Amino acid sequence: MKLKKMLAGLLLAVACSGQGLAQATYQPSEENIRSRAEFADMKFGIFLHWGIYSMFAQGEWYLQNSGADRYEYAKAADGFYPHRFDANKWVEAFKDAGARYICFTSRHHDGFSMWKSDASAYNIVDASPFGRDVIGELADACHKQDMRMHLYYSHVDWGRDDYPMGRTGKHVGKDSTKSDYDHYMKFMNDQLTELLTRYGKIGAIWFDGMWDHDSDSIPFDWKLRPQYDLIHRLQPACLVGNNHHGSVLPGEDIQIFERDLPGENTTGWVQDGMQVSAQNPLETCQTMNGMWGYKVVDQNYKSVDAIVHLLINTSGKGANLLLNIGPQPNGELPAIALDRLKGVGKWLREFGETIYGTTAGDMMPQSWGAITKKGAVQYVHITDNAMAGQPITLALKGKVKSATVFGSGEKVPFKQAKDNALTLTVPQHAPITDYIIVLK
């Protein structure tokens, strides 16, 4: 057992060293570098997990978790008719919430495509009575309303035999003797070509699924770099991200963190030795309630204050927040989700200056809040109401000329030591949601 683990570790180390060399040879285009900078400034996006799994109202992993047969599950497509779907209303709600981009699940692990795909008839136009191209309508709405559009795409397929069996999808009826990854890769690349040539500018491709082969005795070769290069050839400004819970790999432009802030590992999913990139934009994805896809019994939605605090802490780490919503099977966004979006939008209209276009402050987020930075200005967000009337000491990198309350301009007394440590006292009347002190 020890020898097997040592061998696996050696193979992984060799693979990682090769990836490091290949990463050095990846030279993003000027368009890509500009796109990275634009994306990093956006700070807030909306994730959308929506497919035929919404009809079962048990989350996006229903096929895996229910024990259903893949062919029985696929019959749901024939009843999928989201007659209340309105792409323009969706995008209007996201803009009002202060989001600057969306990321939509073009194809999840169940293999159902949410656009008219020539590579597979198992799609919303050909396999459902709805007969409308959801991605096409979303792309049109995003382009019209100046909303950046990213597309989630799964590397896993629980329904196709040519996808090599991983640690999930084992009970759905797949024939593992028919696995053919080269054939499956061609299928994926054909679909990615459709997505990147039919719907105008796409901001990013957001991959998921590498965890499906993380327990293989021999590391699985996903052949990622040729796929990444295809994307960059088709749209040089299109960013590539992959939710593999590890360091940035060759050809990737975004580093993704699932349900965790960069540098943290509360989920236990982060790979040993993962490095937070200093060159790539960072993004944390998190659910608004407990699930990614729609689950009828999950009404445990985060409060507006909790979402605002999550956005502040994510920005304080120098990352974007991608906040998820699971639309209902009829095509509507849950009323509770819309209510939360309105509250976040109201806050961002007043305080967005302290979030958009910022980087991480001189200190990482603390129990009392977080700091964001824009040029020579730092915004100290105090989100713990218990800090009212209490002193806070900040480890800063430069001298502070003034400290004022954001909005009112009220002066905040402070003392700064020779090592630049700054001590200030939070006023007693600090509001509950967020109290922002501007340091210049």
XYZ file of N, CA, C and O in Angstrom, residues 298-404:
428
model
N -35.048 23.042 -0.016
C -33.942 23.869 0.467
C -34.316 25.345 0.401
O -34.110 26.010 -0.612
N -34.854 25.850 1.496
C -35.215 27.264 1.594
C -34.276 28.012 2.532
O -34.581 29.126 2.969
N -33.138 27.411 2.826
C -32.183 28.008 3.751
C -31.284 29.006 3.017
O -30.065 28.817 2.892
N -31.881 30.081 2.538
C -31.144 31.084 1.775
C -30.369 32.010 2.716
O -30.852 32.373 3.789
N -29.180 32.371 2.288
C -28.376 33.324 3.058
C -29.084 34.674 3.091
O -29.728 35.081 2.118
N -28.956 35.381 4.189
C -29.547 36.714 4.301
C -28.781 37.702 3.429
O -27.658 37.418 2.985
N -29.370 38.862 3.207
C -28.687 39.914 2.443
C -27.387 40.294 3.149
O -26.335 40.437 2.510
N -27.437 40.459 4.471
C -26.228 40.809 5.217
C -25.148 39.753 5.037
O -23.964 40.075 4.850
N -25.530 38.469 5.091
C -24.552 37.389 4.953
C -23.913 37.407 3.559
O -22.708 37.176 3.415
N -24.710 37.682 2.540
C -24.170 37.738 1.169
C -23.238 38.935 1.019
O -22.161 38.824 0.417
N -23.641 40.073 1.569
C -22.787 41.267 1.511
C -21.463 41.002 2.221
O -20.384 41.350 1.715
N -21.515 40.370 3.378
C -20.280 40.065 4.117
C -19.405 39.088 3.333
O -18.172 39.213 3.332
N -20.038 38.123 2.658
C -19.287 37.184 1.822
C -18.610 37.918 0.675
O -17.441 37.659 0.359
N -19.325 38.853 0.061
C -18.753 39.650 -1.028
C -17.582 40.493 -0.525
O -16.537 40.584 -1.184
N -17.728 41.075 0.640
C -16.657 41.898 1.223
C -15.422 41.051 1.510
O -14.294 41.417 1.153
N -15.621 39.901 2.148
C -14.480 39.040 2.480
C -13.801 38.484 1.233
O -12.571 38.354 1.189
N -14.605 38.155 0.218
C -14.026 37.666 -1.037
C -13.200 38.760 -1.702
O -12.075 38.524 -2.158
N -13.751 39.976 -1.748
C -13.015 41.110 -2.317
C -11.771 41.402 -1.499
O -10.735 41.790 -2.049
N -11.865 41.219 -0.180
C -10.715 41.438 0.691
C -9.596 40.446 0.446
O -8.456 40.666 0.867
N -9.909 39.341 -0.227
C -8.904 38.366 -0.643
C -8.427 38.641 -2.072
O -7.622 37.885 -2.623
N -8.967 39.698 -2.687
C -8.590 40.021 -4.061
C -9.299 39.154 -5.085
O -8.834 39.034 -6.228
N -10.435 38.545 -4.712
C -11.132 37.615 -5.600
C -12.517 38.132 -5.965
O -13.053 39.046 -5.329
N -13.114 37.505 -6.992
C -14.497 37.744 -7.363
C -15.401 36.757 -6.633
O -14.990 35.635 -6.337
N -16.644 37.158 -6.387
C -17.652 36.248 -5.843
C -18.611 35.855 -6.953
O -19.239 36.713 -7.578
N -18.718 34.539 -7.200
C -19.679 33.990 -8.154
C -20.773 33.320 -7.332
O -20.595 32.220 -6.811
N -21.911 34.000 -7.191
C -22.994 33.575 -6.308
C -24.046 32.805 -7.095
O -24.598 33.306 -8.078
N -24.345 31.597 -6.644
C -25.196 30.692 -7.415
C -26.690 30.806 -7.112
O -27.101 31.044 -5.983
N -27.476 30.598 -8.183
C -28.927 30.477 -8.092
C -29.334 29.246 -8.893
O -28.823 29.020 -9.996
N -30.269 28.451 -8.361
C -30.820 27.315 -9.094
C -32.212 27.649 -9.581
O -33.174 27.599 -8.798
N -32.380 28.018 -10.856
C -33.714 28.354 -11.376
C -34.692 27.191 -11.265
O -34.302 26.021 -11.246
N -35.980 27.522 -11.204
C -37.041 26.533 -11.080
C -37.288 25.849 -12.431
O -36.902 26.365 -13.482
N -37.961 24.691 -12.427
C -38.206 23.985 -13.694
C -39.082 24.755 -14.676
O -39.019 24.496 -15.879
N -39.868 25.714 -14.187
C -40.706 26.501 -15.098
C -39.954 27.670 -15.725
O -40.515 28.434 -16.514
N -38.684 27.846 -15.359
C -37.871 28.907 -15.939
C -37.794 30.170 -15.115
O -37.085 31.111 -15.481
N -38.500 30.208 -13.986
C -38.441 31.383 -13.126
C -37.298 31.263 -12.126
O -36.919 30.158 -11.720
N -36.797 32.407 -11.691
C -35.845 32.456 -10.587
C -36.647 32.424 -9.288
O -37.695 33.064 -9.189
N -36.208 31.666 -8.277
C -36.950 31.608 -7.009
C -37.171 32.996 -6.427
O -36.281 33.853 -6.458
N -38.366 33.217 -5.892
C -38.722 34.530 -5.360
C -37.767 34.946 -4.238
O -37.411 36.132 -4.132
N -37.344 33.998 -3.416
C -36.417 34.343 -2.318
C -35.079 34.812 -2.883
O -34.471 35.759 -2.387
N -34.626 34.153 -3.949
C -33.365 34.563 -4.574
C -33.476 35.975 -5.121
O -32.553 36.792 -4.974
N -34.595 36.288 -5.757
C -34.795 37.638 -6.291
C -34.821 38.674 -5.175
O -34.288 39.788 -5.329
N -35.424 38.318 -4.048
C -35.455 39.229 -2.906
C -34.046 39.518 -2.402
O -33.700 40.666 -2.118
N -33.225 38.461 -2.310
C -31.848 38.650 -1.857
C -31.059 39.498 -2.853
O -30.251 40.344 -2.467
N -31.265 39.273 -4.137
C -30.567 40.052 -5.160
C -30.904 41.536 -5.043
O -30.027 42.401 -5.190
N -32.162 41.843 -4.781
C -32.561 43.246 -4.643
C -31.826 43.903 -3.481
O -31.375 45.052 -3.571
N -31.712 43.175 -2.376
C -31.012 43.725 -1.214
C -29.541 43.958 -1.479
O -28.978 44.988 -1.078
N -28.904 43.012 -2.151
C -27.476 43.170 -2.476
C -27.282 44.343 -3.430
O -26.343 45.139 -3.289
N -28.191 44.450 -4.417
C -28.095 45.556 -5.365
C -28.227 46.912 -4.698
O -27.519 47.870 -5.044
N -29.134 47.005 -3.745
C -29.311 48.261 -3.005
C -28.026 48.632 -2.279
O -27.612 49.803 -2.290
N -27.372 47.646 -1.648
C -26.121 47.916 -0.939
C -25.019 48.328 -1.910
O -24.270 49.282 -1.647
N -24.908 47.643 -3.022
C -23.842 47.953 -3.981
C -24.023 49.316 -4.636
O -23.041 49.977 -4.982
N -25.255 49.753 -4.825
C -25.460 51.094 -5.395
C -24.917 52.170 -4.458
O -24.477 53.230 -4.906
N -24.925 51.895 -3.178
C -24.420 52.877 -2.211
C -22.938 52.705 -1.927
O -22.206 53.686 -1.765
N -22.469 51.445 -1.887
C -21.108 51.179 -1.436
C -20.236 50.475 -2.479
O -19.116 50.058 -2.159
N -20.737 50.339 -3.691
C -19.999 49.615 -4.719
C -18.615 50.173 -5.011
O -17.723 49.429 -5.434
N -18.428 51.458 -4.770
C -17.104 52.064 -4.983
C -16.023 51.357 -4.182
O -14.859 51.297 -4.589
N -16.407 50.773 -3.045
C -15.433 50.111 -2.170
C -15.207 48.648 -2.559
O -14.397 47.969 -1.925
N -15.900 48.178 -3.591
C -15.804 46.790 -4.036
C -15.300 46.686 -5.480
O -14.274 46.048 -5.748
N -16.012 47.308 -6.418
C -15.630 47.214 -7.826
C -14.244 47.805 -8.058
O -13.905 48.869 -7.545
N -13.444 47.110 -8.857
C -12.133 47.630 -9.232
C -11.113 47.628 -8.114
O -10.051 48.238 -8.252
N -11.398 46.929 -7.016
C -10.454 46.911 -5.902
C -9.572 45.664 -5.945
O -9.846 44.710 -6.672
N -8.539 45.705 -5.143
C -7.684 44.542 -4.921
C -7.705 44.235 -3.420
O -8.358 44.939 -2.645
N -6.984 43.204 -3.019
C -6.897 42.888 -1.600
C -6.186 44.016 -0.862
O -5.248 44.631 -1.379
N -6.627 44.284 0.359
C -5.983 45.306 1.172
C -4.680 44.807 1.775
O -4.231 43.685 1.500
N -4.068 45.631 2.605
C -2.784 45.279 3.216
C -2.904 44.101 4.181
O -1.910 43.437 4.470
N -4.103 43.885 4.697
C -4.356 42.742 5.583
C -5.409 41.839 4.953
O -6.339 42.315 4.311
N -5.270 40.535 5.158
C -6.293 39.601 4.738
C -7.511 39.721 5.668
O -7.412 40.260 6.773
N -8.678 39.244 5.259
C -9.882 39.346 6.099
C -9.666 38.813 7.513
O -8.963 37.825 7.725
N -10.281 39.501 8.457
C -10.188 39.148 9.873
C -11.590 38.836 10.409
O -12.583 38.965 9.694
N -11.678 38.466 11.667
C -12.984 38.150 12.257
C -13.905 39.367 12.278
O -15.124 39.236 12.240
N -13.318 40.564 12.308
C -14.124 41.780 12.351
C -14.537 42.291 10.974
O -15.405 43.145 10.851
N -13.902 41.803 9.893
C -14.223 42.289 8.558
C -13.066 42.134 7.594
O -12.268 41.198 7.707
N -12.958 43.051 6.641
C -11.934 42.935 5.602
C -11.562 44.312 5.068
O -12.258 45.305 5.305
N -10.443 44.351 4.332
C -9.961 45.593 3.728
C -9.854 45.409 2.217
O -9.301 44.415 1.746
N -10.386 46.359 1.471
C -10.187 46.400 0.027
C -9.363 47.634 -0.314
O -9.301 48.592 0.463
N -8.743 47.603 -1.480
C -7.796 48.661 -1.830
C -7.986 49.116 -3.272
O -8.229 48.296 -4.166
N -7.888 50.426 -3.474
C -7.963 50.995 -4.816
C -6.959 52.138 -4.882
O -7.185 53.209 -4.314
N -5.823 51.887 -5.568
C -4.783 52.896 -5.618
C -4.216 53.155 -4.234
O -3.801 52.238 -3.529
N -4.215 54.445 -3.817
C -3.667 54.821 -2.508
C -4.728 54.835 -1.421
O -4.464 55.273 -0.301
N -5.923 54.348 -1.746
C -7.030 54.353 -0.789
C -7.340 52.925 -0.346
O -7.392 52.007 -1.171
N -7.532 52.751 0.963
C -7.957 51.456 1.489
C -9.287 51.623 2.218
O -9.480 52.602 2.953
N -10.178 50.668 1.994
C -11.502 50.692 2.605
C -11.562 49.605 3.680
O -11.481 48.412 3.371
N -11.711 50.030 4.917
C -11.780 49.096 6.035
C -13.249 48.788 6.299
O -13.996 49.633 6.800
N -13.668 47.570 5.937
C -15.060 47.140 6.113
C -15.193 46.432 7.461
O -14.632 45.353 7.660
N -15.926 47.027 8.381
C -16.134 46.421 9.691
C -17.543 45.825 9.703
O -18.535 46.551 9.702
N -17.606 44.503 9.681
C -18.890 43.813 9.545
C -19.360 43.147 10.826
O -20.467 42.616 10.875
N -18.538 43.174 11.866
C -18.915 42.581 13.148
C -19.469 43.681 14.042
O -18.741 44.560 14.503
N -20.764 43.615 14.313
C -21.403 44.664 15.095
C -20.835 44.767 16.508
O -20.912 45.817 17.152
N -20.245 43.695 16.996
C -19.676 43.708 18.346
C -18.457 44.616 18.437
O -17.991 44.930 19.543
N -17.918 45.062 17.286
C -16.733 45.914 17.296
C -17.072 47.374 17.544
O -16.162 48.201 17.689
N -18.359 47.737 17.582
C -18.738 49.132 17.836
C -18.153 49.601 19.157
O -18.322 48.967 20.200
N -17.420 50.718 19.098
C -16.782 51.283 20.285
C -15.485 50.613 20.670
O -14.874 50.983 21.678
N -15.029 49.627 19.867
C -13.819 48.876 20.196
C -12.634 49.310 19.316
O -12.828 49.733 18.175
N -11.416 49.191 19.832
C -10.239 49.521 19.017
C -9.882 48.382 18.075
O -10.089 47.207 18.394
N -9.346 48.729 16.911
C -8.870 47.752 15.938
C -7.466 48.166 15.515
O -7.216 49.334 15.231
N -6.559 47.211 15.468
C -5.199 47.485 15.021
C -4.977 46.839 13.666
O -5.246 45.646 13.484
N -4.491 47.634 12.718
C -4.287 47.173 11.353
C -2.797 47.163 11.019
O -2.085 48.132 11.301
N -2.352 46.077 10.418
C -0.964 45.992 9.952
C -0.910 46.521 8.527
O -1.329 45.839 7.586
N -0.436 47.743 8.365
C -0.423 48.385 7.058
C 1.001 48.491 6.510
O 1.978 48.282 7.226
N 1.091 48.835 5.229
C 2.393 48.906 4.569
C 2.869 50.340 4.352
O 3.974 50.559 3.858
N 2.019 51.313 4.673
C 2.408 52.701 4.455
C 1.770 53.628 5.474
O 0.964 53.218 6.308
N 2.151 54.898 5.403
C 1.639 55.898 6.326
C 0.235 56.340 5.917
O -0.063 56.501 4.734
N -0.617 56.572 6.906
C -1.994 57.021 6.683
C -2.077 58.521 6.944
O -1.625 59.016 7.978
N -2.660 59.249 5.991
C -2.820 60.698 6.127
C -4.156 61.058 6.753
O -4.277 62.054 7.465
N -5.196 60.242 6.448
C -6.513 60.545 6.997
C -7.342 59.283 7.100
O -7.139 58.317 6.358
N -8.293 59.309 8.042
C -9.257 58.219 8.206
C -10.629 58.838 8.377
O -10.852 59.626 9.304
N -11.531 58.502 7.461
C -12.877 59.078 7.500
C -13.923 57.995 7.265
O -13.625 56.925 6.720
